[in-house]
XYZ file of C-alpha atoms in Angstrom:
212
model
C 4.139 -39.208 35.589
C 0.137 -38.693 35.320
C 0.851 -38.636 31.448
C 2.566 -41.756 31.408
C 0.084 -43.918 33.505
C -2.377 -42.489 31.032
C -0.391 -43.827 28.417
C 0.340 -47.127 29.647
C -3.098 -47.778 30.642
C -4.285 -47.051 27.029
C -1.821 -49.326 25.744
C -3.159 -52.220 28.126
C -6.579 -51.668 27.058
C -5.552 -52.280 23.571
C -3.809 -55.094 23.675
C -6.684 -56.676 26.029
C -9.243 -55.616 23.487
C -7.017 -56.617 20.270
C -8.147 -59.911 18.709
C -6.772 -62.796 19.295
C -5.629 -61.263 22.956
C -9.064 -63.186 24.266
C -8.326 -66.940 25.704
C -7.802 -69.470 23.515
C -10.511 -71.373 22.466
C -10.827 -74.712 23.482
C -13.572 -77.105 22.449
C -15.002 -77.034 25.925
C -15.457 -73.150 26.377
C -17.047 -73.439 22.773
C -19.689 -75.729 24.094
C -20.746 -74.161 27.266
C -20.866 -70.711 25.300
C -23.100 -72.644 22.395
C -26.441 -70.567 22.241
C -29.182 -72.676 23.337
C -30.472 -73.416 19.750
C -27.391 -75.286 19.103
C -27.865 -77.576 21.631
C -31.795 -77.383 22.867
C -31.289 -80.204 25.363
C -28.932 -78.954 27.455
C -28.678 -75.312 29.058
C -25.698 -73.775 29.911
C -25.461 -74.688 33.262
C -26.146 -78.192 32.520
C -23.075 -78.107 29.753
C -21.004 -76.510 32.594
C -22.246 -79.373 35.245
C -20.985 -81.562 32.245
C -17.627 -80.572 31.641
C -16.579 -80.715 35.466
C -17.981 -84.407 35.576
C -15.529 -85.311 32.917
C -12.818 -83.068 34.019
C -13.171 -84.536 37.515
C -13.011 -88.149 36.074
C -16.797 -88.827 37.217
C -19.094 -90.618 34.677
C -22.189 -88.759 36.238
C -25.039 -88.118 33.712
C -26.647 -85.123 33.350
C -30.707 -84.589 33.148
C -31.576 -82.913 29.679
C -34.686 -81.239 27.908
C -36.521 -84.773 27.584
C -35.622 -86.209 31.105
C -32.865 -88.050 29.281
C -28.912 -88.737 30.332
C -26.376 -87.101 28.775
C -22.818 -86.862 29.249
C -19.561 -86.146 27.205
C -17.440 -89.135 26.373
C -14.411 -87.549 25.085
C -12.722 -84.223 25.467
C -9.280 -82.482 24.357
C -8.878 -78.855 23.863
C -9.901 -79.483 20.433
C -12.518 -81.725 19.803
C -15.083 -83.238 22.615
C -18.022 -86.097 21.762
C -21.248 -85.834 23.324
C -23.694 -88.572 23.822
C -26.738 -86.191 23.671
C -29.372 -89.181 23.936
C -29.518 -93.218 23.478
C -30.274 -92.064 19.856
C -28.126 -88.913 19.144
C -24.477 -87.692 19.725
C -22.169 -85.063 18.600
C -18.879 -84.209 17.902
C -17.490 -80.856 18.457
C -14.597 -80.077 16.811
C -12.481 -76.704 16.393
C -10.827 -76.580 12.745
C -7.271 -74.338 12.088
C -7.182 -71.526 9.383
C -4.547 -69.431 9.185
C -6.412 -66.411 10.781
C -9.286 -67.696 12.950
C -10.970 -70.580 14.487
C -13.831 -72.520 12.847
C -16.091 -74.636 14.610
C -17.331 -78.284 13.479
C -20.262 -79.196 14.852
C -21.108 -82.812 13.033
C -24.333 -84.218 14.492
C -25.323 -88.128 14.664
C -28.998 -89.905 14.944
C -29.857 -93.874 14.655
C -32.434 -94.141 12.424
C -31.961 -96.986 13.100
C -28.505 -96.378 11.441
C -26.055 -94.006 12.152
C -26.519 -91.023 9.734
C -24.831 -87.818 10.172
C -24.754 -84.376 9.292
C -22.262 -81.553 10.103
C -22.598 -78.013 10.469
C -19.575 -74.921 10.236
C -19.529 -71.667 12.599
C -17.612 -68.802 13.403
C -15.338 -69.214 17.031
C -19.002 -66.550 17.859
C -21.210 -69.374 16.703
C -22.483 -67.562 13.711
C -23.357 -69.887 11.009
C -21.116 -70.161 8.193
C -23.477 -72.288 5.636
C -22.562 -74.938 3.557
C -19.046 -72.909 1.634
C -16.612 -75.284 3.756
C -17.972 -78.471 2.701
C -20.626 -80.018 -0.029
C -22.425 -83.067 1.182
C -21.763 -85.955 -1.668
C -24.859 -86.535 -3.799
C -25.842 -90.141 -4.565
C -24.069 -90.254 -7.580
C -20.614 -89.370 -5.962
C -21.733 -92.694 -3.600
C -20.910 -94.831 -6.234
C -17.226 -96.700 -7.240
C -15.617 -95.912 -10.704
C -16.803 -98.972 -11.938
C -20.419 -98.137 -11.068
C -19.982 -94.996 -12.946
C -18.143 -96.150 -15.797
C -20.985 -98.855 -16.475
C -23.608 -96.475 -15.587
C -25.625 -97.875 -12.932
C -28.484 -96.639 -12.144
C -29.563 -97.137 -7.937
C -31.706 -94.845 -7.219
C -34.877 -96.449 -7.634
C -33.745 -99.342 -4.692
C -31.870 -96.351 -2.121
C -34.495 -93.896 -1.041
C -31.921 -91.561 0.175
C -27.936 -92.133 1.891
C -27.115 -92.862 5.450
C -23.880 -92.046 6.283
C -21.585 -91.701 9.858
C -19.181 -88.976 10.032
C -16.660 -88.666 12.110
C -13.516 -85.871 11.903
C -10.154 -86.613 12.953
C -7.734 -83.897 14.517
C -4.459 -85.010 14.075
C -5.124 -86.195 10.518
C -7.357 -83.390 9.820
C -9.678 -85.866 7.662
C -13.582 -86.038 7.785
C -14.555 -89.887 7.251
C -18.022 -90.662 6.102
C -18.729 -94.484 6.459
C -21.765 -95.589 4.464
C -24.598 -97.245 6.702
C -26.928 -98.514 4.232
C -26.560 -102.002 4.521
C -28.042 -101.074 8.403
C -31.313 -99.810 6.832
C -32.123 -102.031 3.577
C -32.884 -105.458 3.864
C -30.094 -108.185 2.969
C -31.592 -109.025 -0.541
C -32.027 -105.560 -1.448
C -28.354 -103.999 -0.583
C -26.648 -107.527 -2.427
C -28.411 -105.741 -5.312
C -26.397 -102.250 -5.089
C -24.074 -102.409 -2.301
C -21.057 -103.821 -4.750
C -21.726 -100.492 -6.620
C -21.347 -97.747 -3.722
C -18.202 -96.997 -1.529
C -17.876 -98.220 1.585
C -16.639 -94.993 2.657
C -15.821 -91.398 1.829
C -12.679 -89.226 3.030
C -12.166 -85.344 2.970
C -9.215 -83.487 3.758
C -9.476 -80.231 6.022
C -6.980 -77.766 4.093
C -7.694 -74.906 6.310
C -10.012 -72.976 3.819
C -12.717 -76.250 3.264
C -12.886 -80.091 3.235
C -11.797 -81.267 -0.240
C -12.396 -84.919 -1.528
C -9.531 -86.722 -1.063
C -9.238 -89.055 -4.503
């Protein structure tokens, strides 16, 4: 009988200790986890304080880094938004592969348009670089047309402001060009018939590919 237990109890520690027997991820137990240097303004206990409020149906604010208010504004088990300060959000959002969990972490500042950038980790929170997506260059801004009559705008666009924002259910990454919130009127009537009004990649469980 001693044998047995002994046996049984080994067998429970390895299936406890085998991956994927840990809880589900969820995009709120990926936030409070975050290490501080993901999110400097908030500690853990504040992200904690954070996720009751909304769970609880509360719109109570919590106190960050800078004596600012910030609170989460959406959540699903997937993919939460965070409006970190009056200038700055972010959108946290877990992405399927067909062995693991990636994390999204796409990151928005006024300046004084929206302009975004997003960021890939392992379910740990190890960085994964920039292998699952390539940021588009200028030149990828611009419509066929643009680029069949080879215009030139970089000398009038200092550099690209765009919004991103990821969708779950479509598994699509939309980045919506801001420019025409930074340049004046008479300069973006020069160029803004020659750039896209948006951008749109498709998650395929490996990377996000350009959709054409």
């Amino acid at each position: 009988m001693k044998v047995i237990k002994v046996i049984m109890s080994a067998l429970l520690a390895a299936i406890i200790s085998a991956p994927g027997a840990s809880a589900q991820l969820t995009a709120a137990k990926a936030f409070a986890d975050a290490p501080k240097t993901v999110f400097p303004l908030l500690d853990r206990n504040v992200r904690l304080d954070m996720i009751d409020y909304f769970n609880g149906g509360l719109s109570t604010a919590s106190t960050n880094a800078l004596q600012g208010k910030s609170r989460i504004t959406a959540l699903t088990p997937s993919d939460m938004k965070i409006s970190m300060t009056d200038a700055s959000s972010y959108q946290l959002t877990l992405l399927p592969t067909s062995n693991d969990t990636i994390i999204a972490l796409i990151q928005t500042v006024a300046t004084p348009a929206h302009d975004s950038h997003i960021a890939f980790y392992s379910r740990s929170w190890a960085p994964l670089g920039d292998k699952l997506f390539t940021a588009p260059s200028l030149n990828d801004w611009l419509t066929p047309a643009a680029k069949k009559s080879g215009a030139d705008v970089s000398g009038m666009i200092p550099f690209m402001l765009a919004e991103y924002v990821y969708d779950p259910e479509k598994r699509t990454l939309t980045l919506t060009n801001n420019l025409s919130e930074f340049l004046s009127p008479d300069v973006y009537s020069l160029v803004g018939s020659d750039l896209r009004d948006s951008m749109t990649y498709q998650w395929d469980g490996k990377r996000m590919n350009l959709s054409k």
